[in-house]
mmCIF file of C-alpha atoms in Angstrom:
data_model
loop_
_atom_site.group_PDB
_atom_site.id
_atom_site.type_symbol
_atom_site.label_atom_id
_atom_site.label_comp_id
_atom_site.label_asym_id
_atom_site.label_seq_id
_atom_site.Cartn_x
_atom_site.Cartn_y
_atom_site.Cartn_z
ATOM 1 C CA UNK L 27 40.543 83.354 72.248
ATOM 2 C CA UNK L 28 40.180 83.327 75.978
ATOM 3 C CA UNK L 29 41.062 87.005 76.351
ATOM 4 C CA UNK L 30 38.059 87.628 74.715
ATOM 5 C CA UNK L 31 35.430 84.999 75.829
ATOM 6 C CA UNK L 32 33.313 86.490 78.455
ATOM 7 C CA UNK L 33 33.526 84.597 82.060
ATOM 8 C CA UNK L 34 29.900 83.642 82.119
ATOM 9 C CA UNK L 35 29.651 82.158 79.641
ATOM 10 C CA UNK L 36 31.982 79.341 80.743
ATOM 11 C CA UNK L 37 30.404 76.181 81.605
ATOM 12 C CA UNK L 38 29.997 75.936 85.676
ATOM 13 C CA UNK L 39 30.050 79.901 85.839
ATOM 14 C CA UNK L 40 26.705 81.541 84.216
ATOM 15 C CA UNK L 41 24.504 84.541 85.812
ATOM 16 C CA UNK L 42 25.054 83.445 89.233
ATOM 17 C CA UNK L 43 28.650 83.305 89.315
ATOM 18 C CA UNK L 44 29.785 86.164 86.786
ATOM 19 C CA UNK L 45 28.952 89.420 88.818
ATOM 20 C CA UNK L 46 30.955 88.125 91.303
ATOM 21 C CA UNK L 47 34.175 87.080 89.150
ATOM 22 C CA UNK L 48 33.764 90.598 87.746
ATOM 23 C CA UNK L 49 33.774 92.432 90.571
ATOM 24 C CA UNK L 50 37.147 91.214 91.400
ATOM 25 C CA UNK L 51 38.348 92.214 87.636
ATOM 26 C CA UNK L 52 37.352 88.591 86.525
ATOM 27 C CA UNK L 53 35.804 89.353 83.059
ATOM 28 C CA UNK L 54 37.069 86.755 80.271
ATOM 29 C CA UNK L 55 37.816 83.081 80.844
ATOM 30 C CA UNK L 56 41.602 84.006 80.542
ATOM 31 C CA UNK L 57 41.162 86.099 83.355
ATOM 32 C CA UNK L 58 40.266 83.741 85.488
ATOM 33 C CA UNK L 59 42.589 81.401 84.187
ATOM 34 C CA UNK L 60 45.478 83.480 85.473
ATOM 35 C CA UNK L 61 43.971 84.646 88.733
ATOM 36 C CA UNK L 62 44.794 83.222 92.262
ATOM 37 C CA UNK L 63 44.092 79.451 92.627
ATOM 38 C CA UNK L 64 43.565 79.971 96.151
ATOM 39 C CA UNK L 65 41.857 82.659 95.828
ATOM 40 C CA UNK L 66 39.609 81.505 93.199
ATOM 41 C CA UNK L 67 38.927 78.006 95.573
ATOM 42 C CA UNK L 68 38.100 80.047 99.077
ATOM 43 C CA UNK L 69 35.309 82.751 97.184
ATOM 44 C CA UNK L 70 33.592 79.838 95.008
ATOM 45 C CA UNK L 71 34.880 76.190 95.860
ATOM 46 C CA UNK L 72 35.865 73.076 94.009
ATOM 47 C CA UNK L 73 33.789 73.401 91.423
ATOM 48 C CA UNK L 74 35.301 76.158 89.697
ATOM 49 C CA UNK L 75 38.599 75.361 90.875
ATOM 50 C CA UNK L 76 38.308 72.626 88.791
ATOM 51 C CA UNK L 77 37.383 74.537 85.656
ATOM 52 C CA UNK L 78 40.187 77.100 86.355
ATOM 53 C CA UNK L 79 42.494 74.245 86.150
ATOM 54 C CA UNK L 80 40.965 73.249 83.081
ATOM 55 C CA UNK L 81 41.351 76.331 81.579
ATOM 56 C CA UNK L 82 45.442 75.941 82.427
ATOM 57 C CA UNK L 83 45.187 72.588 80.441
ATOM 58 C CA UNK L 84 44.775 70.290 83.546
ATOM 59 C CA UNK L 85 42.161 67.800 83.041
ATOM 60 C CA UNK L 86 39.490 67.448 85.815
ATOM 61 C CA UNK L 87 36.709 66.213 84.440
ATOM 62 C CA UNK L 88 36.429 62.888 82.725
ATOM 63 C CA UNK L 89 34.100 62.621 79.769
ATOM 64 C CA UNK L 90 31.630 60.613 80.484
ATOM 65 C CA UNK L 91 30.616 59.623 76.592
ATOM 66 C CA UNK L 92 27.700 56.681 77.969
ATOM 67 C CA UNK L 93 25.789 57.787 80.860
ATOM 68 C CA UNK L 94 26.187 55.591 84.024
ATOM 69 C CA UNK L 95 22.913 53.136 84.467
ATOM 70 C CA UNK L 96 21.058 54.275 87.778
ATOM 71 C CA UNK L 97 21.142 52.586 91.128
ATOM 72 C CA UNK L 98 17.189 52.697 91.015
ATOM 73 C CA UNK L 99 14.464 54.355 89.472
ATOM 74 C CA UNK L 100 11.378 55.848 91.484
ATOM 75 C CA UNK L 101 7.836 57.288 90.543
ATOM 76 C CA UNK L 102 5.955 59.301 93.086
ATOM 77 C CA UNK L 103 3.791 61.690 93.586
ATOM 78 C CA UNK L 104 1.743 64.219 96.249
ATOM 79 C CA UNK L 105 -2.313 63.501 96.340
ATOM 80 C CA UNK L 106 -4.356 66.513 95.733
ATOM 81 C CA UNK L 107 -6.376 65.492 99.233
ATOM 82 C CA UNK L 108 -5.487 63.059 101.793
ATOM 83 C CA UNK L 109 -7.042 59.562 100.638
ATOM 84 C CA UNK L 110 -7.857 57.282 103.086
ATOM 85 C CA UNK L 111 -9.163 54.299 100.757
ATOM 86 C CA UNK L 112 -6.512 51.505 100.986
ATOM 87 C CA UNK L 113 -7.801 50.670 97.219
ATOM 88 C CA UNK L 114 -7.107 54.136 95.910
ATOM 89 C CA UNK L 115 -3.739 53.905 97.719
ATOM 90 C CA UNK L 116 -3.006 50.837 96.539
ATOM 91 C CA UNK L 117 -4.561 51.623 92.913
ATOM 92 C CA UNK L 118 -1.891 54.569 93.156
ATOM 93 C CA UNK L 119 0.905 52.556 93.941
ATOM 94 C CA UNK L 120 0.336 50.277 90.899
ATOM 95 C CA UNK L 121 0.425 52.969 88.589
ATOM 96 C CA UNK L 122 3.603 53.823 89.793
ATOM 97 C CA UNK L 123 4.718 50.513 89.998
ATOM 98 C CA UNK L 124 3.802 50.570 85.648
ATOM 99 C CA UNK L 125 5.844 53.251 84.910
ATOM 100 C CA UNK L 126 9.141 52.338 87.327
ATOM 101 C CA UNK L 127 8.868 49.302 85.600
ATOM 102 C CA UNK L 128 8.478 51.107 81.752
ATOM 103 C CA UNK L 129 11.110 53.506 82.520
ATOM 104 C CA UNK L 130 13.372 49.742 84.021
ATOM 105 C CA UNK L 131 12.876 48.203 80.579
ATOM 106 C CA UNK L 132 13.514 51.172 78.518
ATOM 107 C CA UNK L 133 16.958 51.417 79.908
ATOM 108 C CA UNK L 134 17.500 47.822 79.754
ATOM 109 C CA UNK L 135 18.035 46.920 82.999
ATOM 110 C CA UNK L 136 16.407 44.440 85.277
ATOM 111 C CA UNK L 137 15.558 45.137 88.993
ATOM 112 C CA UNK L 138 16.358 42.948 92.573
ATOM 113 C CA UNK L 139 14.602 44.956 95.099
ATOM 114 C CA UNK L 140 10.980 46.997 95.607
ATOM 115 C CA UNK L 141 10.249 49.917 98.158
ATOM 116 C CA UNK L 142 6.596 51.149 98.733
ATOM 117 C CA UNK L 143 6.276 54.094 100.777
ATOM 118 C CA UNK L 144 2.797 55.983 101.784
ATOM 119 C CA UNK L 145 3.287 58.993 103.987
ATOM 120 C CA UNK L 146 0.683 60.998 105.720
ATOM 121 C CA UNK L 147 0.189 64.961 105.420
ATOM 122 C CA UNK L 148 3.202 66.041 107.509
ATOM 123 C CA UNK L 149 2.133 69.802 106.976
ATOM 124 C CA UNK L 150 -0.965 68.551 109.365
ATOM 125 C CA UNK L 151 1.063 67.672 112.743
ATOM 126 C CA UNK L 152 -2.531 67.454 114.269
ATOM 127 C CA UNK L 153 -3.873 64.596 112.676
ATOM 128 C CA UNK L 154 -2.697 61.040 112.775
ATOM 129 C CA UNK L 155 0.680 61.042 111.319
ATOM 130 C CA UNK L 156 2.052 56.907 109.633
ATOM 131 C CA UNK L 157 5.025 56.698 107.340
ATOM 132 C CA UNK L 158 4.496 53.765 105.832
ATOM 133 C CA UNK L 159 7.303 51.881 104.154
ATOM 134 C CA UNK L 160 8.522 48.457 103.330
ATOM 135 C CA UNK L 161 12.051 47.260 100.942
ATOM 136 C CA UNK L 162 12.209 43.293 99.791
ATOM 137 C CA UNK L 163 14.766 41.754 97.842
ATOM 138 C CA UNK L 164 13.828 39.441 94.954
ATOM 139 C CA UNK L 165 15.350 36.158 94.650
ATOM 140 C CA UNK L 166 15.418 36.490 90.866
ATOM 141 C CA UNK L 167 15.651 40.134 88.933
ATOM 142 C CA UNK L 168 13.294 41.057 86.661
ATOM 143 C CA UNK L 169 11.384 43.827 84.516
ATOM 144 C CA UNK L 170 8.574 41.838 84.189
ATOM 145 C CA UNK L 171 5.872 44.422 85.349
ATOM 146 C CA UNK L 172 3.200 41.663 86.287
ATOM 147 C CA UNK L 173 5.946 40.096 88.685
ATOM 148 C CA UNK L 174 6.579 43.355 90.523
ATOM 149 C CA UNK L 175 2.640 44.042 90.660
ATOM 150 C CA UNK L 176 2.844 40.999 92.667
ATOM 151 C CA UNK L 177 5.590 41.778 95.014
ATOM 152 C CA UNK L 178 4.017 45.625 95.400
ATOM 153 C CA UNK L 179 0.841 43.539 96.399
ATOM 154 C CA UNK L 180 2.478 41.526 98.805
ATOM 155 C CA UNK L 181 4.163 44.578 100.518
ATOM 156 C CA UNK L 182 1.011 46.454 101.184
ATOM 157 C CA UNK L 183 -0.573 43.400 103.146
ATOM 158 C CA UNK L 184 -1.323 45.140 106.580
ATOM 159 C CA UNK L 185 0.850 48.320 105.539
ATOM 160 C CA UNK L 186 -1.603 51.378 105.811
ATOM 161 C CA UNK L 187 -3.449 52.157 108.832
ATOM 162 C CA UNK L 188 -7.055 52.603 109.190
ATOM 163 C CA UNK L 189 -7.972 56.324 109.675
ATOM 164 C CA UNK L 190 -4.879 57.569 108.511
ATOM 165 C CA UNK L 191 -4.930 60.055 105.120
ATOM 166 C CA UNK L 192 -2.086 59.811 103.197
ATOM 167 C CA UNK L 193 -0.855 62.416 100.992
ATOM 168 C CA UNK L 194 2.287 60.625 99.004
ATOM 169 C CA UNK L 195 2.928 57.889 97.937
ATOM 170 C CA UNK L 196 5.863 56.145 95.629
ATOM 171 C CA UNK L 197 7.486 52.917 94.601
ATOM 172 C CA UNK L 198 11.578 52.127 93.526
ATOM 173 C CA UNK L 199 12.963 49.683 91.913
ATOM 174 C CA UNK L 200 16.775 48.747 93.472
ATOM 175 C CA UNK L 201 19.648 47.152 92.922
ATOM 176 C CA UNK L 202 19.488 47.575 89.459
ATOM 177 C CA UNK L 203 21.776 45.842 86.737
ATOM 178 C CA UNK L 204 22.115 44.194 83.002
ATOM 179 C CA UNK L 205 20.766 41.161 82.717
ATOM 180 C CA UNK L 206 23.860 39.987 81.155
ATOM 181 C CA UNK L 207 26.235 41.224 83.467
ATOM 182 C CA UNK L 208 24.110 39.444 86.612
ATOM 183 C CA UNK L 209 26.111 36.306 88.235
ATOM 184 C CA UNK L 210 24.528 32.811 86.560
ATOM 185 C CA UNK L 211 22.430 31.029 89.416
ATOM 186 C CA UNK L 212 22.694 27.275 89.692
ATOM 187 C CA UNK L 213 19.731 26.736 91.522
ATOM 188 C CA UNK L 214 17.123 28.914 89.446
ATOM 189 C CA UNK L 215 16.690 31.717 86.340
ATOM 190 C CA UNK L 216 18.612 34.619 86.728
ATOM 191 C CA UNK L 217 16.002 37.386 84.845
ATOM 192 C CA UNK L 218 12.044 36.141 85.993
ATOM 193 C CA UNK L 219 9.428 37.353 83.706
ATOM 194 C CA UNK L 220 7.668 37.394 80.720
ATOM 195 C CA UNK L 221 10.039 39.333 78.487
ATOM 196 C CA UNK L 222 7.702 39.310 74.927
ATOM 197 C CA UNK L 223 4.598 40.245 76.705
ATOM 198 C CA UNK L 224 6.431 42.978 78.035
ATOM 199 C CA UNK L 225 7.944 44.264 74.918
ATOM 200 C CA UNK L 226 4.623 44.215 72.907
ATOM 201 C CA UNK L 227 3.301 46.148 75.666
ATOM 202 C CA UNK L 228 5.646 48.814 75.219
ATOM 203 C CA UNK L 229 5.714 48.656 71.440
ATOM 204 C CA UNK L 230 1.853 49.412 71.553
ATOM 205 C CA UNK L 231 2.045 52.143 73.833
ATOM 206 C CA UNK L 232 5.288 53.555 72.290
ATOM 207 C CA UNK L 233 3.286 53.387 68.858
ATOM 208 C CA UNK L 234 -0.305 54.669 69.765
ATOM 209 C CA UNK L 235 0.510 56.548 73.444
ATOM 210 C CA UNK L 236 0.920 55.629 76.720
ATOM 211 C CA UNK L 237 -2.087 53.597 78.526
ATOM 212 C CA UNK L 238 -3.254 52.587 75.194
ATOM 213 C CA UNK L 239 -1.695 48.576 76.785
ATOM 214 C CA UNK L 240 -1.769 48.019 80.103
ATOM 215 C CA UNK L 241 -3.242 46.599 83.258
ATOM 216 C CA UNK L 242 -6.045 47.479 85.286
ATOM 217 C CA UNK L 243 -4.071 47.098 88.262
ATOM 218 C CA UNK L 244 -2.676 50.756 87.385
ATOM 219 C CA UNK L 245 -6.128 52.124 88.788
ATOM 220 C CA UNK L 246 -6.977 53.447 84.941
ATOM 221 C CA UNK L 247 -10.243 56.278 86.151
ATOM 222 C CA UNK L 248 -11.587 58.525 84.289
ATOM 223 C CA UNK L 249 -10.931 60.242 87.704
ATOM 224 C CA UNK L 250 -8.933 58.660 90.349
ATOM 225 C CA UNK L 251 -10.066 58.684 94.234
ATOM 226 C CA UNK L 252 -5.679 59.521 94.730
ATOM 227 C CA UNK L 253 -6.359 62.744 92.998
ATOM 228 C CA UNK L 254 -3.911 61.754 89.506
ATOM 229 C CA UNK L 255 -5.372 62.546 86.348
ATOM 230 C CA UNK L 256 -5.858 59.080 84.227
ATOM 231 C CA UNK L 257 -7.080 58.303 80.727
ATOM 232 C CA UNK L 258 -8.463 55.295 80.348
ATOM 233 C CA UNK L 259 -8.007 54.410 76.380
ATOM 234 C CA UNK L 260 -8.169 51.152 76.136
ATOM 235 C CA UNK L 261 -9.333 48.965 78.924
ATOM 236 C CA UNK L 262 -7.463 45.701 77.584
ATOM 237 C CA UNK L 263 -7.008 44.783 81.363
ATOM 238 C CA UNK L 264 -9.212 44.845 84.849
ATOM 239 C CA UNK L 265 -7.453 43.255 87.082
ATOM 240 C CA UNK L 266 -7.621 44.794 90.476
ATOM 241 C CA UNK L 267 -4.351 44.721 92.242
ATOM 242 C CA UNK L 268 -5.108 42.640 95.001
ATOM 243 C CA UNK L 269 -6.462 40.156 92.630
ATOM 244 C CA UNK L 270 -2.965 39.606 90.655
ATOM 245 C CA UNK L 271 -2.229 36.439 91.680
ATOM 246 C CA UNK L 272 1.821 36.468 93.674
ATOM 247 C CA UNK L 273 4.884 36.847 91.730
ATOM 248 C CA UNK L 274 6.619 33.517 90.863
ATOM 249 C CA UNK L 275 10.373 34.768 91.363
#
């Protein structure tokens, strides 16, 4: 079978790799099964050294059956103009604070640390330039999205810089983990948050589309001073985020 299935289309070869392998008389994936290891490792590296010796019945590559949970999770994004309103900033950094924390609960993890970043237009050396960033670490995790609303607007308290335009913007979640697998605290909750308001919020907008449940916080505009298309389609919320009241964690 190998001396007649064609070297690119081996997995880790493809397009890029198979002129090359068959300009040095590497055509089927027994051909490069019996070619020079050495040879094979100095043109293309370790990569397809690896699937040479899998071809020779070596295994390389564990099967990874459950994919590994993430270290963090992070939603930004470029601004179609510079935005110098802290509020739009700030409005922007809530929405992304929404969907880190949708995308947290949908993998079924829980979160102990949130970095904001804004960054100025780097491609515009002669304006002023502020790469704004802060990282805390929560004393209790969570997924609760109200709870890291709070922290994000704690973190932004004296962050931007009047004058400045800033052109991206983003928010991660760290030091991400099960709840059940997180190490029982004697002194307070291990998981902070309100765990049924979040669910029914993601039921709803799972069921009728995202947006349709949400907070105002998220800067919902028909259209947004940051320069994001939003849909507003149902205002259940209008909380500004500097008027969520601070996390309890």
């Amino acid at each position: 079978m190998l001396r007649t299935f064609p070297v690119g289309d081996l997995w880790g070869v493809g397009r890029r790799l198979a002129p090359r392998l068959e300009a040095m008389g590497i055509a089927t994936a027994a051909a490069l099964r019996d070619a020079p290891a050495d040879d094979i490792l100095a043109a293309f590296g370790v990569t397809l050294a690896r699937t040479q010796r899998e071809l020779q019945g070596h295994p390389c590559m564990e099967l990874e059956e459950v994919e590994p949970d993430r270290q963090q999770i992070m939603v930004s994004r470029s601004f179609a103009d510079r935005v110098e309103d802290h509020e739009a900033v700030a409005q922007a950094l809530a929405t992304f604070a929404v969907r880190a924390c949708e995308k947290l609960r949908a993998r079924g993890l829980v979160a102990a640390g949130v970095w904001v970043f804004a960054h100025s237009d780097t491609f515009r050396p002669e304006l002023r330039q502020h790469n704004a960033t802060r990282t805390v670490s929560l004393p209790a995790s969570t997924a609760d999205t109200m709870v890291v609303l709070g922290v994000v607007r704690r973190l932004l308290r004296g962050l931007l810089r009047e004058g400045i335009g800033y052109k991206k913007a983003g928010v991660a979640l760290l030091d991400l983990a099960r709840p059940e697998e997180l190490q029982a605290d004697l002194f307070g909750p291990t998981v902070v948050g309100n765990e049924k308001l979040m669910a029914t919020m993601d039921r709803i907008n799972q069921k009728f589309g995202r947006g349709t449940a949400g907070l105002g916080a998220s800067g919902w505009q028909a259209r947004p001073a940051w320069g994001m298309r939003q849909h507003l389609l149902s205002p259940n919320y209008t909380t500004s985020v500097h008027e969520i009241p601070p996390a309890r964690c």
